[in-house]
Amino acid sequence: MQRKQCVAMLLAGGEGRRLAPFTAKLAKPAVPFGGKYRIIDFTLSNCVNSNIDTVGVLTQYRPLVLNTYIGIGSPWDLDRRNGGVTVLPPYMHQEGGDWYKGTANAIYQNMGFIDQYDPEYVLVISGDHIYKMDYAKMLKFHKEKKSEATISVIEVPWEEASRFGIMNTNDSYEITEFDEKPKKPISNLASMGIYIFNWSLLKKYLIADENNSESSNDFGKDLIPAMLRDKIPMFAYPFQGYWKDVGTIDSLWQANMDLLEDRPELNLYDSKWRIYSVNPNQPPQYIGPTAKVTQCLVNEGCIVHGNIHRTVLFYGVTIEKGTVIRDSIIMPNVKIGANVQIYKAIIGEGTIIEDGATIGSIDSEEIAVIDNNSVVTKTAVIGDQEGILV
């Protein structure tokens, strides 16, 4: 096997309970996003755009759709004979086997995959964040600082710093302390969950962590604090740009709405940093003579006869006459009848909404949620407070 300078390990096994019901049968990185993509498209595209061509994707929870979607990696130009993308589920061996117990344990169980490429560096990333980042620049920073472990950070508003893992640094961005969700933060540099390690160092700490029966086998809770205690040279890489953890219904909705601004901070139209995805191969969209469409993303295969504003339409959606939709996300293959009203909602894939139904209300603060493959009738209305049928 040809040696690689850097191998990426993409953590994609999380359950994503806060994104229920959309993660009831689906891994979080496979959740649709932005009218065309799935969440994992962003990290896979970042890898190939950064010239990192060897990626291990660690799956565990509900992996069927995610595994099928990744396939052999062709949409991201990761179908390589030497390297490319490899799906890495938990497996049995002669002494037994375990589910991945934590983020660090997931990498530990796949040390053999990394070793076959004999890399100098390992990039550890998560498959549930929306952002565009050049990992090659982060690796350059790592080398220049002679760092052994580098963590990407982003400035967050001070009033929100208590919700994040915070890195305290000196003026040279050397990490002096890691505070997990501090009550009184002294820094607003939040960890983005993106790490570059010297492989020889990481391997040593993974083995030690695995032999510690009191460890939760987690990078943030165990490995990073252990390295800091041992005074390993660690630096924070300051990232500037759009980054969103879409781990909740609210953040998933907001990240989609962010794309509908006149000049969105996350530019999907940048030909120099394309976000690749699997093409649904649908016919062209059709906007009918009675339709009015403003501030929307409309994907292939959509047929629109209604009035929609500030809404994301995934592929294969049909909307009949007299229907009004505002501030919503309509996932793939949803069929919406005539004279329907939908306000601030996320409609799950394959749902049928019959004529005259109402979902949400125009002045609601809450996001109405319809599960995948539901049927909403005229007499079934989504409640403003709980997002349930009443």
Short mmCIF file of C-alpha atoms in Angstrom, two decimals:
data_model
loop_
_atom_site.label_atom_id
_atom_site.label_comp_id
_atom_site.label_asym_id
_atom_site.label_seq_id
_atom_site.Cartn_x
_atom_site.Cartn_y
_atom_site.Cartn_z
CA MET A 1 0.00 0.00 0.00
CA GLN A 2 1.36 3.42 -0.98
CA ARG A 3 2.32 5.61 1.97
CA LYS A 4 0.10 8.63 2.70
CA GLN A 5 1.17 11.81 4.47
CA CYS A 6 -2.25 12.27 6.08
CA VAL A 7 -5.24 9.95 6.54
CA ALA A 8 -8.68 11.29 7.51
CA MET A 9 -10.93 9.45 9.95
CA LEU A 10 -14.52 10.64 9.71
CA LEU A 11 -16.73 9.91 12.74
CA ALA A 12 -20.23 9.12 11.45
CA GLY A 13 -21.63 6.67 13.98
CA GLY A 14 -23.55 9.02 16.30
CA GLU A 15 -27.22 8.37 17.00
CA GLY A 16 -28.34 12.00 16.75
CA ARG A 17 -31.29 11.76 19.17
CA ARG A 18 -31.82 15.53 19.16
CA LEU A 19 -32.64 15.33 15.44
CA ALA A 20 -35.51 12.91 16.00
CA PRO A 21 -37.70 11.92 14.24
CA PHE A 22 -35.41 12.24 11.21
CA THR A 23 -32.73 10.06 12.80
CA ALA A 24 -35.10 7.31 13.95
CA LYS A 25 -34.02 5.14 11.01
CA LEU A 26 -31.12 7.16 9.68
CA ALA A 27 -27.61 8.08 10.84
CA LYS A 28 -27.29 11.82 11.47
CA PRO A 29 -24.68 12.40 8.72
CA ALA A 30 -27.19 11.00 6.19
CA VAL A 31 -29.92 13.56 7.03
CA PRO A 32 -30.80 15.66 3.94
CA PHE A 33 -29.61 19.28 3.92
CA GLY A 34 -29.79 22.33 1.66
CA GLY A 35 -32.18 20.99 -0.97
CA LYS A 36 -29.54 18.79 -2.63
CA TYR A 37 -27.11 17.38 -0.11
CA ARG A 38 -26.75 15.12 2.89
CA ILE A 39 -24.83 16.46 5.88
CA ILE A 40 -21.81 14.20 5.28
CA ASP A 41 -21.29 15.74 1.80
CA PHE A 42 -19.59 18.75 3.40
CA THR A 43 -16.81 16.88 5.21
CA LEU A 44 -16.22 14.47 2.31
CA SER A 45 -16.02 17.41 -0.11
CA ASN A 46 -13.69 19.27 2.26
CA CYS A 47 -11.37 16.25 2.25
CA VAL A 48 -11.11 15.96 -1.52
CA ASN A 49 -10.88 19.75 -1.98
CA SER A 50 -8.00 19.70 0.54
CA ASN A 51 -6.19 16.95 -1.44
CA ILE A 52 -6.77 14.37 1.27
CA ASP A 53 -7.63 11.27 -0.75
CA THR A 54 -7.76 8.58 1.96
CA VAL A 55 -10.80 8.69 4.24
CA GLY A 56 -12.09 6.09 6.69
CA VAL A 57 -15.77 6.61 7.55
CA LEU A 58 -16.65 5.09 10.92
CA THR A 59 -20.31 4.07 10.93
CA GLN A 60 -22.34 2.34 13.60
CA TYR A 61 -25.91 3.62 14.21
CA ARG A 62 -28.45 2.83 11.44
CA PRO A 63 -25.75 2.66 8.73
CA LEU A 64 -27.72 1.17 5.81
CA VAL A 65 -28.71 4.40 4.03
CA LEU A 66 -25.37 6.07 4.81
CA ASN A 67 -23.34 3.10 3.54
CA THR A 68 -25.41 2.93 0.35
CA TYR A 69 -25.07 6.68 -0.18
CA ILE A 70 -21.28 6.64 0.18
CA GLY A 71 -20.89 3.59 -2.05
CA ILE A 72 -17.40 3.51 -3.54
CA GLY A 73 -17.04 7.29 -3.19
CA SER A 74 -17.45 8.23 -6.88
CA PRO A 75 -19.38 11.54 -6.35
CA TRP A 76 -16.48 12.89 -4.27
CA ASP A 77 -13.74 11.49 -6.56
CA LEU A 78 -12.79 9.13 -3.73
CA ASP A 79 -13.08 5.89 -5.72
CA ARG A 80 -9.33 5.33 -5.68
CA ARG A 81 -7.35 2.10 -6.03
CA ASN A 82 -4.86 3.34 -3.44
CA GLY A 83 -6.78 5.13 -0.73
CA GLY A 84 -10.19 6.61 -1.47
CA VAL A 85 -13.11 6.20 0.92
CA THR A 86 -13.58 3.11 3.10
CA VAL A 87 -16.60 2.47 5.33
CA LEU A 88 -15.45 1.09 8.69
CA PRO A 89 -18.21 -0.49 10.82
CA PRO A 90 -17.45 -2.34 14.10
CA TYR A 91 -16.33 -5.92 13.50
CA MET A 92 -15.57 -9.18 15.25
CA HIS A 93 -12.10 -10.68 15.65
CA GLN A 94 -10.70 -13.82 17.27
CA GLU A 95 -10.88 -12.40 20.80
CA GLY A 96 -14.42 -11.09 20.31
CA GLY A 97 -15.59 -7.63 19.34
CA ASP A 98 -17.32 -4.49 20.58
CA TRP A 99 -19.46 -1.66 19.38
CA TYR A 100 -17.59 1.62 19.24
CA LYS A 101 -17.62 2.77 22.89
CA GLY A 102 -16.61 6.36 22.19
CA THR A 103 -14.89 8.55 19.60
CA ALA A 104 -11.40 7.52 20.72
CA ASN A 105 -12.32 3.84 20.86
CA ALA A 106 -13.68 4.03 17.30
CA ILE A 107 -10.24 5.18 16.08
CA TYR A 108 -8.50 2.62 18.34
CA GLN A 109 -10.45 -0.23 16.77
CA ASN A 110 -9.30 0.90 13.32
CA MET A 111 -5.60 1.48 13.99
CA GLY A 112 -4.88 -1.31 11.52
CA PHE A 113 -6.62 0.63 8.75
CA ILE A 114 -4.48 3.69 9.47
CA ASP A 115 -1.24 1.73 9.87
CA GLN A 116 -1.47 0.23 6.38
CA TYR A 117 -0.87 3.73 4.96
CA ASP A 118 1.95 4.51 7.43
CA PRO A 119 0.88 8.19 7.70
CA GLU A 120 2.72 10.92 9.56
CA TYR A 121 -0.53 12.69 10.45
CA VAL A 122 -4.14 11.72 11.15
CA LEU A 123 -7.05 14.12 10.68
CA VAL A 124 -10.09 13.32 12.87
CA ILE A 125 -13.34 14.97 11.78
CA SER A 126 -17.09 14.64 12.39
CA GLY A 127 -19.69 13.96 9.76
CA ASP A 128 -22.41 16.12 11.28
CA HIS A 129 -21.18 19.69 10.77
CA ILE A 130 -21.89 22.15 7.94
CA TYR A 131 -18.82 24.16 6.86
CA LYS A 132 -16.19 24.59 4.18
CA MET A 133 -12.61 24.27 5.41
CA ASP A 134 -9.22 23.73 3.80
CA TYR A 135 -7.66 21.02 5.96
CA ALA A 136 -4.37 21.50 4.05
CA LYS A 137 -4.04 24.98 5.62
CA MET A 138 -4.67 23.50 9.06
CA LEU A 139 -1.99 20.85 8.42
CA LYS A 140 0.44 23.59 7.33
CA PHE A 141 -0.28 25.45 10.58
CA HIS A 142 0.28 22.21 12.53
CA LYS A 143 3.71 21.74 10.94
CA GLU A 144 4.78 25.37 11.30
CA LYS A 145 3.94 25.37 15.00
CA LYS A 146 5.73 22.03 15.47
CA SER A 147 2.53 20.95 17.16
CA GLU A 148 1.82 17.33 18.05
CA ALA A 149 -1.93 17.85 18.34
CA THR A 150 -3.87 20.71 16.74
CA ILE A 151 -7.53 21.50 17.38
CA SER A 152 -9.56 23.77 15.14
CA VAL A 153 -11.45 26.49 17.04
CA ILE A 154 -13.94 29.18 16.19
CA GLU A 155 -14.90 32.30 18.12
CA VAL A 156 -18.44 32.05 19.50
CA PRO A 157 -20.47 34.81 21.19
CA TRP A 158 -19.40 35.12 24.84
CA GLU A 159 -22.96 34.55 26.04
CA GLU A 160 -22.96 31.14 24.27
CA ALA A 161 -19.44 30.01 25.28
CA SER A 162 -20.78 27.95 28.18
CA ARG A 163 -22.42 25.56 25.69
CA PHE A 164 -19.10 24.53 24.10
CA GLY A 165 -15.80 22.90 24.88
CA ILE A 166 -13.55 25.95 25.25
CA MET A 167 -9.82 26.14 24.53
CA ASN A 168 -7.78 28.56 26.63
CA THR A 169 -4.59 29.60 24.82
CA ASN A 170 -1.63 31.95 25.09
CA ASP A 171 -0.85 34.64 22.50
CA SER A 172 0.75 32.04 20.20
CA TYR A 173 -2.44 29.93 20.22
CA GLU A 174 -0.73 27.24 22.30
CA ILE A 175 -3.44 25.48 24.27
CA THR A 176 -2.98 25.85 28.02
CA GLU A 177 -6.31 24.51 29.25
CA PHE A 178 -9.47 22.79 28.00
CA ASP A 179 -12.78 23.65 29.69
CA GLU A 180 -15.78 21.50 28.83
CA LYS A 181 -18.86 23.76 28.96
CA PRO A 182 -17.40 26.16 31.59
CA LYS A 183 -19.81 28.15 33.76
CA LYS A 184 -17.48 31.17 33.67
CA PRO A 185 -15.45 30.92 30.43
CA ILE A 186 -12.20 32.88 30.17
CA SER A 187 -12.01 32.36 26.40
CA ASN A 188 -14.58 32.17 23.59
CA LEU A 189 -12.55 29.82 21.34
CA ALA A 190 -14.82 26.80 20.92
CA SER A 191 -13.56 23.42 19.73
CA MET A 192 -14.99 22.44 16.33
CA GLY A 193 -14.25 18.74 16.86
CA ILE A 194 -11.58 18.80 14.13
CA TYR A 195 -8.19 17.41 15.17
CA ILE A 196 -4.82 16.78 13.53
CA PHE A 197 -2.46 14.50 15.44
CA ASN A 198 1.01 13.16 14.80
CA TRP A 199 0.06 9.52 14.27
CA SER A 200 2.83 8.13 16.48
CA LEU A 201 1.59 10.27 19.39
CA LEU A 202 -2.09 9.53 18.86
CA LYS A 203 -1.45 5.80 18.64
CA LYS A 204 0.40 5.84 21.97
CA TYR A 205 -2.47 7.67 23.71
CA LEU A 206 -5.18 5.52 22.12
CA ILE A 207 -3.54 2.37 23.49
CA ALA A 208 -3.12 3.92 26.95
CA ASP A 209 -6.71 5.13 26.94
CA GLU A 210 -7.99 1.69 25.96
CA ASN A 211 -6.13 0.17 28.91
CA ASN A 212 -7.70 2.67 31.33
CA SER A 213 -10.87 1.04 32.65
CA GLU A 214 -12.13 4.38 34.01
CA SER A 215 -11.95 6.15 30.64
CA SER A 216 -15.05 6.96 28.60
CA ASN A 217 -12.83 6.62 25.48
CA ASP A 218 -13.67 10.09 24.22
CA PHE A 219 -11.35 12.65 22.62
CA GLY A 220 -12.78 15.65 24.46
CA LYS A 221 -13.24 14.02 27.86
CA ASP A 222 -10.19 11.74 28.00
CA LEU A 223 -7.47 12.01 25.33
CA ILE A 224 -7.15 15.79 25.07
CA PRO A 225 -7.06 16.30 28.88
CA ALA A 226 -4.47 13.49 29.17
CA MET A 227 -2.24 15.15 26.58
CA LEU A 228 -2.54 18.50 28.34
CA ARG A 229 -1.60 16.91 31.67
CA ASP A 230 1.50 15.48 29.99
CA LYS A 231 2.35 18.94 28.56
CA ILE A 232 2.25 17.73 24.95
CA PRO A 233 2.68 20.71 22.54
CA MET A 234 -0.87 21.45 21.40
CA PHE A 235 -2.15 24.40 19.39
CA ALA A 236 -5.51 25.88 18.50
CA TYR A 237 -6.07 26.56 14.78
CA PRO A 238 -8.31 29.64 14.47
CA PHE A 239 -10.98 29.14 11.81
CA GLN A 240 -12.91 32.03 10.32
CA GLY A 241 -15.99 31.28 8.28
CA TYR A 242 -19.36 29.62 8.44
CA TRP A 243 -19.62 26.58 10.73
CA LYS A 244 -22.79 25.07 12.10
CA ASP A 245 -23.37 22.02 14.27
CA VAL A 246 -26.73 20.83 12.94
CA GLY A 247 -27.39 18.50 15.84
CA THR A 248 -30.85 19.82 16.75
CA ILE A 249 -34.09 20.53 14.91
CA ASP A 250 -33.63 24.26 15.54
CA SER A 251 -30.06 24.34 14.21
CA LEU A 252 -30.96 22.19 11.18
CA TRP A 253 -33.81 24.57 10.30
CA GLN A 254 -31.67 27.68 10.87
CA ALA A 255 -28.75 26.35 8.78
CA ASN A 256 -31.13 25.74 5.88
CA MET A 257 -32.65 29.21 6.26
CA ASP A 258 -29.13 30.70 6.26
CA LEU A 259 -28.77 29.50 2.66
CA LEU A 260 -31.72 31.66 1.58
CA GLU A 261 -30.10 35.00 2.33
CA ASP A 262 -29.23 37.22 -0.64
CA ARG A 263 -25.53 36.71 0.05
CA PRO A 264 -25.29 33.64 2.30
CA GLU A 265 -22.13 33.27 4.38
CA LEU A 266 -21.96 29.63 3.22
CA ASN A 267 -21.54 30.03 -0.55
CA LEU A 268 -22.69 26.91 -2.38
CA TYR A 269 -21.94 28.49 -5.75
CA ASP A 270 -18.17 28.78 -5.31
CA SER A 271 -16.71 26.87 -8.27
CA LYS A 272 -13.33 26.74 -6.51
CA TRP A 273 -14.75 24.83 -3.53
CA ARG A 274 -17.58 22.66 -4.77
CA ILE A 275 -19.72 20.58 -2.46
CA TYR A 276 -20.26 17.24 -4.16
CA SER A 277 -23.25 14.94 -3.67
CA VAL A 278 -25.04 11.98 -5.21
CA ASN A 279 -27.14 13.18 -8.15
CA PRO A 280 -30.81 12.12 -7.81
CA ASN A 281 -31.12 12.08 -11.62
CA GLN A 282 -34.55 13.72 -11.70
CA PRO A 283 -36.18 15.64 -14.59
CA PRO A 284 -36.01 19.46 -14.68
CA GLN A 285 -38.10 21.47 -12.21
CA TYR A 286 -41.35 23.03 -13.45
CA ILE A 287 -42.79 26.29 -12.14
CA GLY A 288 -46.44 26.57 -13.25
CA PRO A 289 -48.32 29.71 -14.42
CA THR A 290 -50.12 30.06 -11.06
CA ALA A 291 -46.95 29.68 -9.02
CA LYS A 292 -45.09 32.40 -7.14
CA VAL A 293 -41.63 31.46 -5.90
CA THR A 294 -39.41 33.90 -3.97
CA GLN A 295 -36.20 33.43 -1.94
CA CYS A 296 -36.22 29.64 -2.35
CA LEU A 297 -33.93 26.77 -3.26
CA VAL A 298 -35.72 24.44 -5.70
CA ASN A 299 -34.11 21.16 -6.72
CA GLU A 300 -34.63 18.88 -9.70
CA GLY A 301 -37.93 17.12 -10.29
CA CYS A 302 -40.07 19.67 -8.40
CA ILE A 303 -43.45 20.75 -9.80
CA VAL A 304 -44.75 23.97 -8.25
CA HIS A 305 -48.20 25.54 -8.77
CA GLY A 306 -48.50 27.25 -5.36
CA ASN A 307 -47.06 30.28 -3.57
CA ILE A 308 -43.81 29.57 -1.73
CA HIS A 309 -41.46 31.96 0.03
CA ARG A 310 -38.18 31.45 1.93
CA THR A 311 -38.35 27.68 1.59
CA VAL A 312 -36.02 24.82 0.65
CA LEU A 313 -37.47 22.21 -1.74
CA PHE A 314 -35.58 18.94 -2.16
CA TYR A 315 -35.96 16.84 -5.32
CA GLY A 316 -39.26 15.36 -6.44
CA VAL A 317 -41.61 17.68 -4.49
CA THR A 318 -45.01 18.59 -5.95
CA ILE A 319 -47.09 21.54 -4.76
CA GLU A 320 -50.62 22.09 -6.06
CA LYS A 321 -52.59 25.32 -6.71
CA GLY A 322 -53.66 27.58 -3.87
CA THR A 323 -51.05 26.25 -1.46
CA VAL A 324 -48.98 28.69 0.62
CA ILE A 325 -45.62 27.72 2.15
CA ARG A 326 -43.39 30.01 4.25
CA ASP A 327 -40.06 29.53 6.10
CA SER A 328 -39.99 25.76 5.66
CA ILE A 329 -37.92 22.77 4.56
CA ILE A 330 -39.64 20.22 2.32
CA MET A 331 -37.62 17.01 2.07
CA PRO A 332 -37.50 14.69 -0.99
CA ASN A 333 -40.59 13.29 -2.73
CA VAL A 334 -43.19 15.11 -0.62
CA LYS A 335 -46.61 15.49 -2.26
CA ILE A 336 -48.56 18.58 -1.17
CA GLY A 337 -52.17 19.00 -2.26
CA ALA A 338 -54.21 22.11 -3.09
CA ASN A 339 -55.02 24.93 -0.65
CA VAL A 340 -52.56 23.70 1.98
CA GLN A 341 -50.89 26.16 4.40
CA ILE A 342 -47.44 25.41 5.84
CA TYR A 343 -45.53 27.82 8.11
CA LYS A 344 -42.09 27.34 9.71
CA ALA A 345 -41.99 23.57 9.32
CA ILE A 346 -39.78 20.65 8.36
CA ILE A 347 -41.69 18.07 6.32
CA GLY A 348 -40.11 14.63 6.26
CA GLU A 349 -39.27 12.65 3.11
CA GLY A 350 -42.09 10.90 1.28
CA THR A 351 -44.88 12.61 3.23
CA ILE A 352 -48.32 13.19 1.67
CA ILE A 353 -50.23 16.31 2.70
CA GLU A 354 -53.82 16.24 1.56
CA ASP A 355 -55.89 19.18 0.23
CA GLY A 356 -56.78 21.89 2.75
CA ALA A 357 -54.42 20.81 5.56
CA THR A 358 -52.66 23.37 7.77
CA ILE A 359 -49.26 22.87 9.41
CA GLY A 360 -47.88 25.43 11.88
CA SER A 361 -49.09 29.04 12.11
CA ILE A 362 -47.80 32.27 10.62
CA ASP A 363 -46.82 33.81 13.98
CA SER A 364 -45.44 30.65 15.63
CA GLU A 365 -42.01 30.64 17.30
CA GLU A 366 -41.88 26.84 17.28
CA ILE A 367 -40.85 24.64 14.35
CA ALA A 368 -43.52 22.16 13.27
CA VAL A 369 -42.08 18.75 12.41
CA ILE A 370 -43.65 16.00 10.27
CA ASP A 371 -41.98 12.59 10.32
CA ASN A 372 -40.92 10.83 7.11
CA ASN A 373 -43.64 9.02 5.14
CA SER A 374 -46.52 10.55 7.11
CA VAL A 375 -49.99 11.32 5.80
CA VAL A 376 -51.49 14.62 6.91
CA THR A 377 -55.22 15.03 6.32
CA LYS A 378 -57.37 18.17 6.29
CA THR A 379 -58.47 17.59 9.89
CA ALA A 380 -55.00 16.88 11.22
CA VAL A 381 -53.19 20.10 12.20
CA ILE A 382 -49.67 20.40 13.61
CA GLY A 383 -49.75 22.07 17.04
CA ASP A 384 -47.71 25.23 17.56
CA GLN A 385 -46.10 24.17 20.83
CA GLU A 386 -45.20 20.52 20.54
CA GLY A 387 -45.07 19.89 16.82
CA ILE A 388 -47.44 16.94 17.12
CA LEU A 389 -50.66 16.06 15.41
CA VAL A 390 -53.74 17.33 17.30
#
